[in-house]
PDB file of C-alpha atoms in Angstrom:
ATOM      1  CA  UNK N   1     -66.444 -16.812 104.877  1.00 55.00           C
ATOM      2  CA  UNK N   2     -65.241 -18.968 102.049  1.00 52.00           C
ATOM      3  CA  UNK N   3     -65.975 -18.332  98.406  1.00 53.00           C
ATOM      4  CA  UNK N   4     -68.550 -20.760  98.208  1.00 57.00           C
ATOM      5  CA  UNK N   5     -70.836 -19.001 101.207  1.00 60.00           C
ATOM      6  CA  UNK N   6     -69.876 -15.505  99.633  1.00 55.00           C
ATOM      7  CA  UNK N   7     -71.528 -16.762  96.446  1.00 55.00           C
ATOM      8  CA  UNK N   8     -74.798 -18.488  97.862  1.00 59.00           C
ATOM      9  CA  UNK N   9     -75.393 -15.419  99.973  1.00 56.00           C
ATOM     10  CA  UNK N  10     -74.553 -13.277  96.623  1.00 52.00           C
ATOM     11  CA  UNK N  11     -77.428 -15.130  94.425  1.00 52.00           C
ATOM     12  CA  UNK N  12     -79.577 -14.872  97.359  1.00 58.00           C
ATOM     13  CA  UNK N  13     -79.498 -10.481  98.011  1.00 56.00           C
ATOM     14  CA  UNK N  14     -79.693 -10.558  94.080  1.00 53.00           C
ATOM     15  CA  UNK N  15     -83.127 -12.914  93.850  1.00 56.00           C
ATOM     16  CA  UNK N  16     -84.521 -10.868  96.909  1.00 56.00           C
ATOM     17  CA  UNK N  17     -83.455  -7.884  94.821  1.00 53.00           C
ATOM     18  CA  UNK N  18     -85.124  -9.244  91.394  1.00 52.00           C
ATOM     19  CA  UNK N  19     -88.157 -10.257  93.108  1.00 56.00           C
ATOM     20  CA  UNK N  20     -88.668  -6.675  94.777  1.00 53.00           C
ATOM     21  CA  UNK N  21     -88.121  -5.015  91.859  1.00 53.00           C
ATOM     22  CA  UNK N  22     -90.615  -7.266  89.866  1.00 53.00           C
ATOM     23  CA  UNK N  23     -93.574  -6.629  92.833  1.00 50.00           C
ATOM     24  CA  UNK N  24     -92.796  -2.467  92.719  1.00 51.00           C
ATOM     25  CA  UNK N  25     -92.253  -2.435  89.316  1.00 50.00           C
ATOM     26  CA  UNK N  26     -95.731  -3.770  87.728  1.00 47.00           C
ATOM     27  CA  UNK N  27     -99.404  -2.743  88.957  1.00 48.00           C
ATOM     28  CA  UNK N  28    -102.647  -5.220  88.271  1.00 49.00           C
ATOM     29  CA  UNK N  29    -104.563  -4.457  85.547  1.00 50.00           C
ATOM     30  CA  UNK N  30    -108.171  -3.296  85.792  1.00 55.00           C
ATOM     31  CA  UNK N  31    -111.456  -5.111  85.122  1.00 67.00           C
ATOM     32  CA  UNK N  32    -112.766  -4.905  82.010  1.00 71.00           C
ATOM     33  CA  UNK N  33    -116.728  -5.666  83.577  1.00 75.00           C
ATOM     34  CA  UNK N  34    -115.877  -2.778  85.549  1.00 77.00           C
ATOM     35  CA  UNK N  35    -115.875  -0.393  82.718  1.00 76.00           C
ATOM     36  CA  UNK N  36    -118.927  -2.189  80.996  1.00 78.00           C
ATOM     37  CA  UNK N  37    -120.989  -1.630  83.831  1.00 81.00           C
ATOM     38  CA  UNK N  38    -119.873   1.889  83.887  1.00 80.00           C
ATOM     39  CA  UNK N  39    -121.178   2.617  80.617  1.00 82.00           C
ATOM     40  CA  UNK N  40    -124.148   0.280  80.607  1.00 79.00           C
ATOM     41  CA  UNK N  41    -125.102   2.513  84.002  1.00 80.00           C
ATOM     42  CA  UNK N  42    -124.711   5.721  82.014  1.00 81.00           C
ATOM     43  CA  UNK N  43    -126.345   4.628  78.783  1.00 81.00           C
ATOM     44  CA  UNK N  44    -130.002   3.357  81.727  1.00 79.00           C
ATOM     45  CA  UNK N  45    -129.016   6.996  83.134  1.00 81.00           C
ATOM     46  CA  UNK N  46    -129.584   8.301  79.417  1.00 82.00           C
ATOM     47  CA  UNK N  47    -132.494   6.520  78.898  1.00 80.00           C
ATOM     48  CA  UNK N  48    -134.208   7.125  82.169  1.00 80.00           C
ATOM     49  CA  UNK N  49    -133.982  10.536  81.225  1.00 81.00           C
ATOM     50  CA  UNK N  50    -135.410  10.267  77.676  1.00 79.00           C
ATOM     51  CA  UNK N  51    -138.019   8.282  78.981  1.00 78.00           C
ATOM     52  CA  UNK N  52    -138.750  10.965  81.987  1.00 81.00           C
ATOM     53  CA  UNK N  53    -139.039  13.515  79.106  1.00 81.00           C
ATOM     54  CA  UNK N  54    -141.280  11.707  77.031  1.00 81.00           C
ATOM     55  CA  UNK N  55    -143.733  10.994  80.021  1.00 83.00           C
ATOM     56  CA  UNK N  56    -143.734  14.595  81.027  1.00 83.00           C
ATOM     57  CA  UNK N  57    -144.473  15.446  77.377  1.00 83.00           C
ATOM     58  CA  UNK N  58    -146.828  12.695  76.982  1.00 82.00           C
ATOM     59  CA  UNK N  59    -148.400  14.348  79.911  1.00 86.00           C
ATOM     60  CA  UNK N  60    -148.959  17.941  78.553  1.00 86.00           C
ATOM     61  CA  UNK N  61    -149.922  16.311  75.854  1.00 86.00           C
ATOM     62  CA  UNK N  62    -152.869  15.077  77.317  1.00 89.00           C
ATOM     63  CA  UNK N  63    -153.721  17.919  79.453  1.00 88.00           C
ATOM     64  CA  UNK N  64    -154.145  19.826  76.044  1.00 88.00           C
ATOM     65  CA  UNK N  65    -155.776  17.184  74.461  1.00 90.00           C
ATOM     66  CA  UNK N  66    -158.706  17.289  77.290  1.00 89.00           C
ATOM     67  CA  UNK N  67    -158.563  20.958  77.438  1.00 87.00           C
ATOM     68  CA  UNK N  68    -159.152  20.850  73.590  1.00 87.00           C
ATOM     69  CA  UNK N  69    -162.061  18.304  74.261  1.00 89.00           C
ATOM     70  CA  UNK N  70    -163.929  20.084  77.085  1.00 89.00           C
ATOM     71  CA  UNK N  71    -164.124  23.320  74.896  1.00 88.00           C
ATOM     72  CA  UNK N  72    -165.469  21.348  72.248  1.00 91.00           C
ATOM     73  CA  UNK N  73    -168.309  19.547  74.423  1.00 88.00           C
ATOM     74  CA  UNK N  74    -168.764  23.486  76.044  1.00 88.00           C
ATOM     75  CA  UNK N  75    -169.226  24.854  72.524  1.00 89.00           C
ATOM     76  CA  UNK N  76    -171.722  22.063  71.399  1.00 88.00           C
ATOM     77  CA  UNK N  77    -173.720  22.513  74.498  1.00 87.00           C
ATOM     78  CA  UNK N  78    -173.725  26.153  73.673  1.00 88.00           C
ATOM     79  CA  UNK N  79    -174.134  25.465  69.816  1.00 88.00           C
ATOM     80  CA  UNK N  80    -177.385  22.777  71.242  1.00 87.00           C
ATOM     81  CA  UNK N  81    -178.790  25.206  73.611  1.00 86.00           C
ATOM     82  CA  UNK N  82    -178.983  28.574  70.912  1.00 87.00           C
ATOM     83  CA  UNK N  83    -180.543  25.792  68.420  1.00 85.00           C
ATOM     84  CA  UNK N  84    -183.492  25.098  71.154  1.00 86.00           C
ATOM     85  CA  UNK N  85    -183.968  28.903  71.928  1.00 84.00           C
ATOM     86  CA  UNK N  86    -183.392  29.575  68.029  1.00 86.00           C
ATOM     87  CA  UNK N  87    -186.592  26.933  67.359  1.00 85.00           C
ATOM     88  CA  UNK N  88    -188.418  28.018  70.314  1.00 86.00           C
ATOM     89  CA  UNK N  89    -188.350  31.529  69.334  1.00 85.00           C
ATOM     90  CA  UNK N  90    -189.013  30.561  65.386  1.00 85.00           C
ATOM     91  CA  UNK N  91    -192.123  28.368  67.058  1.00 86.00           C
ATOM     92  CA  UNK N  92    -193.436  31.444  69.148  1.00 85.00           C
ATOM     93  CA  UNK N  93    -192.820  33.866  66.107  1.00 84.00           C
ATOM     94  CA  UNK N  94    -195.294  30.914  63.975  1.00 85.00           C
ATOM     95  CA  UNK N  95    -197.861  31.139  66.179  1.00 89.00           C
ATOM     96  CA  UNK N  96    -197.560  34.899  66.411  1.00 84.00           C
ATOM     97  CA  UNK N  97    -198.189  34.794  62.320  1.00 82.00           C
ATOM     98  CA  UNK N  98    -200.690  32.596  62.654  1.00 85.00           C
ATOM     99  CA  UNK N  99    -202.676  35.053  65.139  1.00 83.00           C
ATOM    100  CA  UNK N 100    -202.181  37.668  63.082  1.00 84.00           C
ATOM    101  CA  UNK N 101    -203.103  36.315  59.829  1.00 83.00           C
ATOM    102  CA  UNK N 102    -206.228  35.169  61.808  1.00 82.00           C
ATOM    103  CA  UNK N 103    -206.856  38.735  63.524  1.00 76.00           C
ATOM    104  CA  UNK N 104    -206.545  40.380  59.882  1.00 79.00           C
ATOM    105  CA  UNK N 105    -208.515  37.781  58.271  1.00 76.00           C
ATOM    106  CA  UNK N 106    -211.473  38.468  61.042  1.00 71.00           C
ATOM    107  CA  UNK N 107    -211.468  42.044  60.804  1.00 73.00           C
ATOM    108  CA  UNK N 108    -211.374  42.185  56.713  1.00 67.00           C
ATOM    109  CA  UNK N 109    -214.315  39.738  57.214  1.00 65.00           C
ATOM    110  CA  UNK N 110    -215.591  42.224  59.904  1.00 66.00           C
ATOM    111  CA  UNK N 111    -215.213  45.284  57.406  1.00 63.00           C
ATOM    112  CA  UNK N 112    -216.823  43.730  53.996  1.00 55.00           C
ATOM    113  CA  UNK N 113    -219.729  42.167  55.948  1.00 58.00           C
ATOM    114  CA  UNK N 114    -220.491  46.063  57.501  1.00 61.00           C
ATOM    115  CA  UNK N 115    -219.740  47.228  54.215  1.00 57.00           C
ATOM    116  CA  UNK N 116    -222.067  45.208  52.975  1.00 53.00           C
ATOM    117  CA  UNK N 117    -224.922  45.549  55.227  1.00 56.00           C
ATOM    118  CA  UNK N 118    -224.276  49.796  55.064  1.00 56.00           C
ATOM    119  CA  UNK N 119    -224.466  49.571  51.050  1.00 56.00           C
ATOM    120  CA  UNK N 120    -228.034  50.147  49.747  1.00 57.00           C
ATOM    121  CA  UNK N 121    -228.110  49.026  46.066  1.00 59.00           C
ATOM    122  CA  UNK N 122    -231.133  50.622  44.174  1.00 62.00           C
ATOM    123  CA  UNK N 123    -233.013  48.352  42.368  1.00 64.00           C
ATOM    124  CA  UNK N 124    -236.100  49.888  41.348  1.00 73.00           C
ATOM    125  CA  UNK N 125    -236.000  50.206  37.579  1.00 78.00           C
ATOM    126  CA  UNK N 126    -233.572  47.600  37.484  1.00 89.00           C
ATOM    127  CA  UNK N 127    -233.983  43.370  35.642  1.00 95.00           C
ATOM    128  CA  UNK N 128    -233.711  40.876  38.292  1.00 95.00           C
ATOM    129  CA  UNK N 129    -233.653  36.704  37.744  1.00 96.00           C
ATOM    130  CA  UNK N 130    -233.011  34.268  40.568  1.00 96.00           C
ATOM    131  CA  UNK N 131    -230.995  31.901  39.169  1.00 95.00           C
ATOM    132  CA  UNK N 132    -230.314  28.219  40.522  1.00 95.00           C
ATOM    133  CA  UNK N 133    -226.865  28.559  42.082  1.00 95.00           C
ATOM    134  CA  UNK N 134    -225.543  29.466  44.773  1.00 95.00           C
ATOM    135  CA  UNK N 135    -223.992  33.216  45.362  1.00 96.00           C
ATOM    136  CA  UNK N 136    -220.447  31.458  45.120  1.00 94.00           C
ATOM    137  CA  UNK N 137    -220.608  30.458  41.674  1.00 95.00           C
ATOM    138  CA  UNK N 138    -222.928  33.046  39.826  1.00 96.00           C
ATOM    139  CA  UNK N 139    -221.005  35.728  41.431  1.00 96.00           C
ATOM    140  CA  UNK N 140    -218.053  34.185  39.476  1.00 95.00           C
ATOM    141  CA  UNK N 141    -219.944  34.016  36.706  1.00 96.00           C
ATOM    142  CA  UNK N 142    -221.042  37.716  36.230  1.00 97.00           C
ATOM    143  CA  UNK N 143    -216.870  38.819  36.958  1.00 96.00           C
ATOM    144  CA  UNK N 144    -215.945  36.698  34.206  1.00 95.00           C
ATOM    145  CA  UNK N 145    -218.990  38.128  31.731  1.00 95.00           C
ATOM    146  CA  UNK N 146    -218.165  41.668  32.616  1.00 96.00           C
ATOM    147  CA  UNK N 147    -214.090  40.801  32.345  1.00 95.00           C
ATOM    148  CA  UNK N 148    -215.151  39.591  28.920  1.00 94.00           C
ATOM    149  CA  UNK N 149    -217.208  42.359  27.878  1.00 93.00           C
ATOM    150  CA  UNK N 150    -214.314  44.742  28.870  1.00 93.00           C
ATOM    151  CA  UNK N 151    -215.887  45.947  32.092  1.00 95.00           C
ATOM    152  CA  UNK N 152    -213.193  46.757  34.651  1.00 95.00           C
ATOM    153  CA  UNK N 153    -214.763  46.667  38.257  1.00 95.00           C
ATOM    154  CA  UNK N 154    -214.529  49.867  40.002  1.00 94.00           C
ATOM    155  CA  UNK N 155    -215.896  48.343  43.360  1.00 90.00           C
ATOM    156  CA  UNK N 156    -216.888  45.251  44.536  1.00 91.00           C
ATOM    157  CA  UNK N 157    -218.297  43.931  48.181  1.00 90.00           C
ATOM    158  CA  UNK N 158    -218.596  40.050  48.645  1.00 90.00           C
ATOM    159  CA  UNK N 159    -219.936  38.087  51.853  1.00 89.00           C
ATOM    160  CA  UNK N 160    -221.552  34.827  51.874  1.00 89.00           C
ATOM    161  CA  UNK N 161    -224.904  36.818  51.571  1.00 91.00           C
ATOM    162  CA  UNK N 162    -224.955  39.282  49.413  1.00 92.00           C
ATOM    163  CA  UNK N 163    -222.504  40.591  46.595  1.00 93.00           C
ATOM    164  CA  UNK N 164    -222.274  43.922  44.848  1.00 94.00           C
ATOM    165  CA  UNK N 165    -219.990  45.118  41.685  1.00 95.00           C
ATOM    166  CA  UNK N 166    -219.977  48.436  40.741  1.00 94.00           C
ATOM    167  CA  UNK N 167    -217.730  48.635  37.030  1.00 95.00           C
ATOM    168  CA  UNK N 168    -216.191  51.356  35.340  1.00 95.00           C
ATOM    169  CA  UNK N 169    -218.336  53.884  32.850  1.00 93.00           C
ATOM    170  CA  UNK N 170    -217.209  52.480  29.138  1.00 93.00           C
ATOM    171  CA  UNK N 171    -217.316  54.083  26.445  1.00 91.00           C
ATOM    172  CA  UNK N 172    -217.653  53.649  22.898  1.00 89.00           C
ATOM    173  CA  UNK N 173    -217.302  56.713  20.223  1.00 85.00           C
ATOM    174  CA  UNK N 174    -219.342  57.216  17.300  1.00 81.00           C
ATOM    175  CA  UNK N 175    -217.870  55.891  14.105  1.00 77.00           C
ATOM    176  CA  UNK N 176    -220.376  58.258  11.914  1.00 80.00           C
ATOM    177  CA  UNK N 177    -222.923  60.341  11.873  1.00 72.00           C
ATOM    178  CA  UNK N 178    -225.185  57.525  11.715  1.00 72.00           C
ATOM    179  CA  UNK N 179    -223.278  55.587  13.699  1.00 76.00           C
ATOM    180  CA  UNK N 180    -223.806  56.731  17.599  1.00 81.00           C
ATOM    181  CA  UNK N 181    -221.622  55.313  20.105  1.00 88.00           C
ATOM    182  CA  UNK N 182    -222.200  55.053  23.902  1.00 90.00           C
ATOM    183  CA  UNK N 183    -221.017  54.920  27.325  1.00 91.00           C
ATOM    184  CA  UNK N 184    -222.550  53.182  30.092  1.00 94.00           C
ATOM    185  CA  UNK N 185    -221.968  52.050  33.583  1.00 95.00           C
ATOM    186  CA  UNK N 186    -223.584  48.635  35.121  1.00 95.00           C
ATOM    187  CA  UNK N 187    -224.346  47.997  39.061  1.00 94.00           C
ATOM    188  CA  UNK N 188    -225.002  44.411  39.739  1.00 95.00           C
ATOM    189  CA  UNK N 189    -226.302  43.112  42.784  1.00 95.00           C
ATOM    190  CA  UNK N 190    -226.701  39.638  44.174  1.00 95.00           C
ATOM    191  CA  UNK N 191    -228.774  38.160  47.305  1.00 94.00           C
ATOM    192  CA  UNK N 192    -228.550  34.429  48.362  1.00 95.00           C
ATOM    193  CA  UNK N 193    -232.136  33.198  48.431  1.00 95.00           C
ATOM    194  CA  UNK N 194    -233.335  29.897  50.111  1.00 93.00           C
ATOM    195  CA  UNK N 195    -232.166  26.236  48.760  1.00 93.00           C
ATOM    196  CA  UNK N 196    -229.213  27.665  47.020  1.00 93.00           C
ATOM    197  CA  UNK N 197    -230.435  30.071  44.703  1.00 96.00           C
ATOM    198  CA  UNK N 198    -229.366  33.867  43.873  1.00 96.00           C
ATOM    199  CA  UNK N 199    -231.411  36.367  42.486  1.00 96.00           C
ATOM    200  CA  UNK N 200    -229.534  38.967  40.079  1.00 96.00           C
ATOM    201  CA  UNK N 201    -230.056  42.242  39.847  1.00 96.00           C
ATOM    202  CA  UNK N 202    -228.439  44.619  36.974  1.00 96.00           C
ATOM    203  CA  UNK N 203    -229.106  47.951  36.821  1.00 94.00           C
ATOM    204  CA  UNK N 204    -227.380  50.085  33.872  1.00 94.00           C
ATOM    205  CA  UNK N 205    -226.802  53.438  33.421  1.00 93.00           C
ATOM    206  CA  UNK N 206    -226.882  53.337  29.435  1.00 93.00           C
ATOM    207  CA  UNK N 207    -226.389  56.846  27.011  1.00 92.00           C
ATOM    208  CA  UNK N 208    -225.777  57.075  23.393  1.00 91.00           C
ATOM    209  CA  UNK N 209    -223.136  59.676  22.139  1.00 90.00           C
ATOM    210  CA  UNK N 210    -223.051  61.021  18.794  1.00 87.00           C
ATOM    211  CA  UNK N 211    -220.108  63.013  17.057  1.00 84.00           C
ATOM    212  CA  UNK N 212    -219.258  65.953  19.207  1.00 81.00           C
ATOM    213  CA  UNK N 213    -220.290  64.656  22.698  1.00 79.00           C
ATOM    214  CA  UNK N 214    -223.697  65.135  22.307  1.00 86.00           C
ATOM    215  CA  UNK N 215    -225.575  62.634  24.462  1.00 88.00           C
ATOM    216  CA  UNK N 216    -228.708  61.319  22.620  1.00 88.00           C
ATOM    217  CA  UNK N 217    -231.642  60.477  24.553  1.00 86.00           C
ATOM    218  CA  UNK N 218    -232.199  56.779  25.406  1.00 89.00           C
ATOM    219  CA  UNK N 219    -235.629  54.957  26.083  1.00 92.00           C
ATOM    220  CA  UNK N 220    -236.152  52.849  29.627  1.00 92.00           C
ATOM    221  CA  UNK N 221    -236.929  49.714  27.116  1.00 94.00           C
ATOM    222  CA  UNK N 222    -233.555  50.734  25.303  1.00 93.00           C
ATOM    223  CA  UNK N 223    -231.837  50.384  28.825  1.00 94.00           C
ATOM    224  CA  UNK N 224    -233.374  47.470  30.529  1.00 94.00           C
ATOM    225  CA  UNK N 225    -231.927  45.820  27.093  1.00 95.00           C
ATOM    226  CA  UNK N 226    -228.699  46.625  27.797  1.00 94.00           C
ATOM    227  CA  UNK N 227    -229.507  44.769  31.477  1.00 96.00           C
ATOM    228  CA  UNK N 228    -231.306  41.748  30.211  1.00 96.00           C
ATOM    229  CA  UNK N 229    -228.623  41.208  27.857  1.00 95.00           C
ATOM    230  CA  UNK N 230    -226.126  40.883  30.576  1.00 96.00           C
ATOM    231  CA  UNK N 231    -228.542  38.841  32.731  1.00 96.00           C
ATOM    232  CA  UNK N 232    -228.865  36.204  29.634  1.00 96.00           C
ATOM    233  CA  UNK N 233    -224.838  35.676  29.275  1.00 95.00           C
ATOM    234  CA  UNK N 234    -224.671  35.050  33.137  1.00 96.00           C
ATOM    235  CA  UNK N 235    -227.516  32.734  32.818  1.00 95.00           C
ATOM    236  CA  UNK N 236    -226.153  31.367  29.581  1.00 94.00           C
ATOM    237  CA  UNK N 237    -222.636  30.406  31.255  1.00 94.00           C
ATOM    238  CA  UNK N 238    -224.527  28.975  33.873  1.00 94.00           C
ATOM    239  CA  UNK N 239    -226.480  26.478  32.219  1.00 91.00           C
ATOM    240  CA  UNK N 240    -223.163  25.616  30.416  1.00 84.00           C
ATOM    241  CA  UNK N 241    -222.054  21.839  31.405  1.00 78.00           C
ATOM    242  CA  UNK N 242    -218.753  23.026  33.397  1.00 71.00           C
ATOM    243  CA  UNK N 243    -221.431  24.649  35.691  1.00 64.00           C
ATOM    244  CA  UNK N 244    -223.971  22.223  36.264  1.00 60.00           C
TER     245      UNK N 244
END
């Protein structure tokens, strides 16, 4: 081999020798999509999950939500329903009242009229005048004179027939020996009479006092006084023109 063959095959082992080393010696380098799509894929992972939680919250939400609505509709059924048997009962408990205000209204009626019919009023002895009204308004009439003569009434029976007042005993002490004073008691009595007309009846039981308590003695004209008088107030407030 000459030199000229011992240097071409030199250059030649040392370029096989460069160009081995060269393809050993240096690696590819990696994709960059490669490690985009790796982190895009976790950051859909991520937000699969987030969006996984939220739906699972989202639906416990909900379930609470129509749990919270069904006891609401449950208590205003029940609220609705104690409001109807709350009225119904109030409407049965009215009607009760009503019957019994009725029942006690019927027997007081009951128990005067009785009353009435059982009480025997004497009369004999007594001043009687029918007057032209009816029971209604002249037995008004006589409560207001006696009010306003300072009788108090001790007893008194009304029904649309008859009427009966039985005052307190007044009395008025002497002021002197020559003075007397008196007590006295009155017992009217009214009837309804045909075409609206009552007939009054006062009897009095009339007694002069003097000094001491010594009852003086007191004439039958002296008494039926005493009952006319009250028989001309009643008639006089009668006749007035808030009575006509």
């Amino acid at each position: 081999m000459n030199n000229g063959d011992a240097n071409r095959f030199l250059c030649a082992a040392l370029g096989g020798f460069l160009m081995a080393t060269m393809l050993t010696g240096c690696k590819p380098e990696e994709s960059p999509l490669k490690g985009e799509n790796e982190t895009l894929r976790k950051q859909v992972a991520r937000q699969e999950s987030l969006v996984s939680s939220l739906q699972d919250g989202n639906k416990v939400m909900q379930q609470q939500i129509d749990l919270l609505n069904q006891e609401i509709r449950d208590a205003k059924k029940a609220a609705e329903s104690a409001k109807a048997e709350a009225k119904s009962a109030g409407d049965q408990l009215e009607i009760q009242l009503v019957q019994a205000r009725k029942l006690t209204a019927d027997i007081k009626r009951t128990a005067v009229e009785q009353a009435a019919q059982n009480i025997q009023v004497e009369t004999k002895g007594a001043q009687a005048e029918d007057m032209p009204r009816p029971l209604s308004t002249v037995a008004k009439v006589v409560e207001e004179s006696l009010a306003k003569n300072g009788y108090s009434v001790r007893v008194s029976v009304k029904t649309d027939q008859k009427a009966v007042y039985v005052t307190e005993r007044k009395i008025s002490n002497p002021v002197s020996l020559e003075v007397a004073g008196f007590r006295n008691q009155y017992v009217v009595a009214l009837l309804a009479m045909p075409t609206s007309v009552t007939r009054l009846s006062v009897k009095a039981e009339f007694e002069k006092l003097a000094q001491g308590g010594r009852i003086l003695s007191v004439s039958t004209e002296e008494t039926a006084e005493i009952e006319r008088r009250l028989i001309g107030e009643v008639s006089k407030a009668l006749s007035a023109p808030s009575k006509t």
